């Protein structure tokens, strides 16, 4: 019995180390993807194959770890969802990577993932800021996007540059949770100014500004009150994240004149969401394929309309459970990370992808590390 327990422990340790390596490779895939697509497009197929291999290795990680009966059932359901996703919305690998990240969260330490993420972003930011000036990558200077001129160096889009700097701010705040000072805000303010002068990624800038306010409040407010405040903030952000696209689409269908009188980024995204909804005649259980002109940047409009109701239920349940567990365990910093992702998700979809962030790992953390349920039958205990 002791030998069996030791084998399980070793298997868990190996699978966890394997995940850290995979996360690093997924983080480094994005610079490789940007470099190859823009500079040497003839190697595009090899880069795509590399990404698919990394995603399949996530499944290997899940198989390696010690899974309970409930874990195995959860994995089977998610694999079936990925299979149906391919049949209905042709987006198998994106939803597969997201769902596998949910399952990969067993035995991980959030601090180690955040620290690894910080290193990855520092390295790839340095690459994106220097390689274009060395002639090794196309330099995105003064590109007209979204009605304004934006500079985003080697990133594929200005919002991707904004997301990287937002994650840098989130990672630093998390890692300095035990020794935070008011002057840390100077660094975060520097990120905002730099982004505003270059990428003009307004969503990322707004969320970093919120982080500054939260950082200062955490210093002046007692811990207990601050925790309650973050439970309220995160729950509110979650509700808005879900409600904005769907209530907005309802209003657009009922009273389109309200949208025609005003112009704005969020309103245009609601318009595109509504167009997608009407074209497909509603919401599908397994979603609908995206065409070239479609833009479902809001996270939950993307999940609900493109991936379908099934994926929407999984993600909503994961977020609800994460908020409940983090609030009951007084894990305030976890709530700060979750809040930041959810606010960013009001207007963007990128955080849901494993190649861009650890959001899905965060959602799977409490699901995959739950205490096993026990069932006693005739003197025997069965753990699920």
mmCIF file of C-alpha atoms in Angstrom, residues 221-356:
data_model
loop_
_atom_site.group_PDB
_atom_site.id
_atom_site.type_symbol
_atom_site.label_atom_id
_atom_site.label_comp_id
_atom_site.label_asym_id
_atom_site.label_seq_id
_atom_site.Cartn_x
_atom_site.Cartn_y
_atom_site.Cartn_z
ATOM 1 C CA UNK A 221 -8.546 48.829 4.367
ATOM 2 C CA UNK A 222 -8.486 46.057 7.016
ATOM 3 C CA UNK A 223 -7.963 42.583 5.516
ATOM 4 C CA UNK A 224 -11.387 41.279 6.438
ATOM 5 C CA UNK A 225 -13.209 44.228 4.843
ATOM 6 C CA UNK A 226 -10.934 44.166 1.806
ATOM 7 C CA UNK A 227 -11.716 40.479 1.270
ATOM 8 C CA UNK A 228 -15.470 41.151 1.403
ATOM 9 C CA UNK A 229 -14.995 44.014 -1.049
ATOM 10 C CA UNK A 230 -13.128 41.757 -3.498
ATOM 11 C CA UNK A 231 -15.859 39.093 -3.264
ATOM 12 C CA UNK A 232 -18.366 41.811 -4.196
ATOM 13 C CA UNK A 233 -16.148 43.246 -6.973
ATOM 14 C CA UNK A 234 -15.426 39.835 -8.520
ATOM 15 C CA UNK A 235 -19.039 38.702 -8.377
ATOM 16 C CA UNK A 236 -20.159 41.989 -9.942
ATOM 17 C CA UNK A 237 -17.530 41.740 -12.685
ATOM 18 C CA UNK A 238 -18.676 38.185 -13.430
ATOM 19 C CA UNK A 239 -22.324 39.204 -13.718
ATOM 20 C CA UNK A 240 -21.461 42.112 -15.999
ATOM 21 C CA UNK A 241 -19.188 39.895 -18.098
ATOM 22 C CA UNK A 242 -22.088 37.524 -18.712
ATOM 23 C CA UNK A 243 -24.867 40.105 -19.014
ATOM 24 C CA UNK A 244 -23.313 42.830 -21.200
ATOM 25 C CA UNK A 245 -23.302 40.927 -24.530
ATOM 26 C CA UNK A 246 -26.673 39.258 -24.064
ATOM 27 C CA UNK A 247 -28.613 42.216 -22.638
ATOM 28 C CA UNK A 248 -26.876 44.456 -25.180
ATOM 29 C CA UNK A 249 -27.954 42.191 -28.048
ATOM 30 C CA UNK A 250 -31.526 42.091 -26.731
ATOM 31 C CA UNK A 251 -31.649 45.901 -26.633
ATOM 32 C CA UNK A 252 -30.090 46.132 -30.100
ATOM 33 C CA UNK A 253 -32.797 43.872 -31.555
ATOM 34 C CA UNK A 254 -35.610 45.695 -29.744
ATOM 35 C CA UNK A 255 -34.364 49.296 -30.045
ATOM 36 C CA UNK A 256 -31.601 49.595 -32.668
ATOM 37 C CA UNK A 257 -32.037 53.383 -32.786
ATOM 38 C CA UNK A 258 -30.333 53.643 -29.383
ATOM 39 C CA UNK A 259 -27.156 52.212 -30.929
ATOM 40 C CA UNK A 260 -27.396 54.226 -34.140
ATOM 41 C CA UNK A 261 -27.385 57.465 -32.153
ATOM 42 C CA UNK A 262 -24.120 56.637 -30.410
ATOM 43 C CA UNK A 263 -20.799 55.244 -31.551
ATOM 44 C CA UNK A 264 -18.255 53.357 -29.484
ATOM 45 C CA UNK A 265 -16.073 50.268 -29.291
ATOM 46 C CA UNK A 266 -18.360 48.386 -26.899
ATOM 47 C CA UNK A 267 -21.481 49.292 -28.873
ATOM 48 C CA UNK A 268 -19.896 48.125 -32.123
ATOM 49 C CA UNK A 269 -19.006 44.808 -30.494
ATOM 50 C CA UNK A 270 -22.577 44.365 -29.338
ATOM 51 C CA UNK A 271 -23.710 45.106 -32.901
ATOM 52 C CA UNK A 272 -21.360 42.438 -34.305
ATOM 53 C CA UNK A 273 -22.492 39.978 -31.638
ATOM 54 C CA UNK A 274 -26.127 40.602 -32.534
ATOM 55 C CA UNK A 275 -25.408 40.207 -36.256
ATOM 56 C CA UNK A 276 -23.792 36.824 -35.563
ATOM 57 C CA UNK A 277 -26.746 35.787 -33.380
ATOM 58 C CA UNK A 278 -29.344 36.762 -36.005
ATOM 59 C CA UNK A 279 -27.445 35.195 -38.902
ATOM 60 C CA UNK A 280 -27.377 31.818 -37.157
ATOM 61 C CA UNK A 281 -30.945 32.055 -35.944
ATOM 62 C CA UNK A 282 -30.138 31.962 -32.242
ATOM 63 C CA UNK A 283 -27.719 30.151 -29.933
ATOM 64 C CA UNK A 284 -26.534 26.595 -30.621
ATOM 65 C CA UNK A 285 -25.795 23.989 -27.942
ATOM 66 C CA UNK A 286 -22.403 23.361 -29.588
ATOM 67 C CA UNK A 287 -22.076 26.762 -31.217
ATOM 68 C CA UNK A 288 -21.557 27.984 -34.764
ATOM 69 C CA UNK A 289 -18.453 28.569 -36.924
ATOM 70 C CA UNK A 290 -16.902 32.036 -37.143
ATOM 71 C CA UNK A 291 -16.446 33.648 -40.558
ATOM 72 C CA UNK A 292 -13.757 36.154 -41.541
ATOM 73 C CA UNK A 293 -15.911 39.237 -40.897
ATOM 74 C CA UNK A 294 -17.129 38.037 -37.493
ATOM 75 C CA UNK A 295 -15.770 39.745 -34.388
ATOM 76 C CA UNK A 296 -16.904 38.293 -31.065
ATOM 77 C CA UNK A 297 -14.323 39.994 -28.879
ATOM 78 C CA UNK A 298 -16.396 39.969 -25.681
ATOM 79 C CA UNK A 299 -15.456 36.776 -23.887
ATOM 80 C CA UNK A 300 -18.901 35.421 -23.070
ATOM 81 C CA UNK A 301 -20.449 36.335 -26.408
ATOM 82 C CA UNK A 302 -17.587 34.370 -27.982
ATOM 83 C CA UNK A 303 -18.053 31.378 -25.681
ATOM 84 C CA UNK A 304 -21.849 31.351 -25.838
ATOM 85 C CA UNK A 305 -22.305 32.024 -29.553
ATOM 86 C CA UNK A 306 -19.216 30.407 -31.092
ATOM 87 C CA UNK A 307 -18.442 27.555 -28.672
ATOM 88 C CA UNK A 308 -22.092 27.090 -27.697
ATOM 89 C CA UNK A 309 -24.257 26.680 -24.623
ATOM 90 C CA UNK A 310 -22.419 23.518 -23.470
ATOM 91 C CA UNK A 311 -19.051 25.320 -23.189
ATOM 92 C CA UNK A 312 -20.819 28.353 -21.697
ATOM 93 C CA UNK A 313 -22.255 26.192 -18.888
ATOM 94 C CA UNK A 314 -18.828 24.653 -18.133
ATOM 95 C CA UNK A 315 -17.036 28.021 -17.950
ATOM 96 C CA UNK A 316 -19.813 29.729 -15.944
ATOM 97 C CA UNK A 317 -19.911 26.826 -13.462
ATOM 98 C CA UNK A 318 -16.101 26.928 -13.112
ATOM 99 C CA UNK A 319 -16.085 30.678 -12.425
ATOM 100 C CA UNK A 320 -18.980 30.429 -9.959
ATOM 101 C CA UNK A 321 -17.239 27.636 -8.041
ATOM 102 C CA UNK A 322 -13.899 29.503 -8.081
ATOM 103 C CA UNK A 323 -15.509 32.636 -6.596
ATOM 104 C CA UNK A 324 -17.325 30.570 -3.949
ATOM 105 C CA UNK A 325 -14.203 28.629 -2.890
ATOM 106 C CA UNK A 326 -11.877 31.652 -2.927
ATOM 107 C CA UNK A 327 -14.354 33.654 -0.839
ATOM 108 C CA UNK A 328 -14.865 30.846 1.714
ATOM 109 C CA UNK A 329 -11.102 30.210 1.992
ATOM 110 C CA UNK A 330 -10.271 33.932 2.315
ATOM 111 C CA UNK A 331 -8.089 33.699 -0.802
ATOM 112 C CA UNK A 332 -8.294 37.415 -1.593
ATOM 113 C CA UNK A 333 -5.384 37.570 -4.020
ATOM 114 C CA UNK A 334 -6.945 34.786 -6.097
ATOM 115 C CA UNK A 335 -10.059 36.971 -6.347
ATOM 116 C CA UNK A 336 -7.952 39.922 -7.516
ATOM 117 C CA UNK A 337 -6.552 37.817 -10.373
ATOM 118 C CA UNK A 338 -10.003 36.495 -11.265
ATOM 119 C CA UNK A 339 -11.501 40.000 -11.122
ATOM 120 C CA UNK A 340 -8.858 41.341 -13.507
ATOM 121 C CA UNK A 341 -9.472 38.574 -16.052
ATOM 122 C CA UNK A 342 -13.230 39.043 -15.871
ATOM 123 C CA UNK A 343 -13.118 42.823 -16.321
ATOM 124 C CA UNK A 344 -10.800 42.380 -19.299
ATOM 125 C CA UNK A 345 -13.280 39.820 -20.627
ATOM 126 C CA UNK A 346 -15.958 42.530 -20.921
ATOM 127 C CA UNK A 347 -14.341 43.624 -24.182
ATOM 128 C CA UNK A 348 -11.796 40.941 -25.178
ATOM 129 C CA UNK A 349 -11.668 37.175 -25.694
ATOM 130 C CA UNK A 350 -7.911 36.430 -25.654
ATOM 131 C CA UNK A 351 -7.553 35.491 -21.922
ATOM 132 C CA UNK A 352 -9.551 32.284 -22.413
ATOM 133 C CA UNK A 353 -6.849 30.816 -24.688
ATOM 134 C CA UNK A 354 -3.998 28.930 -22.938
ATOM 135 C CA UNK A 355 -1.435 30.436 -25.333
ATOM 136 C CA UNK A 356 -2.235 33.921 -24.003
#
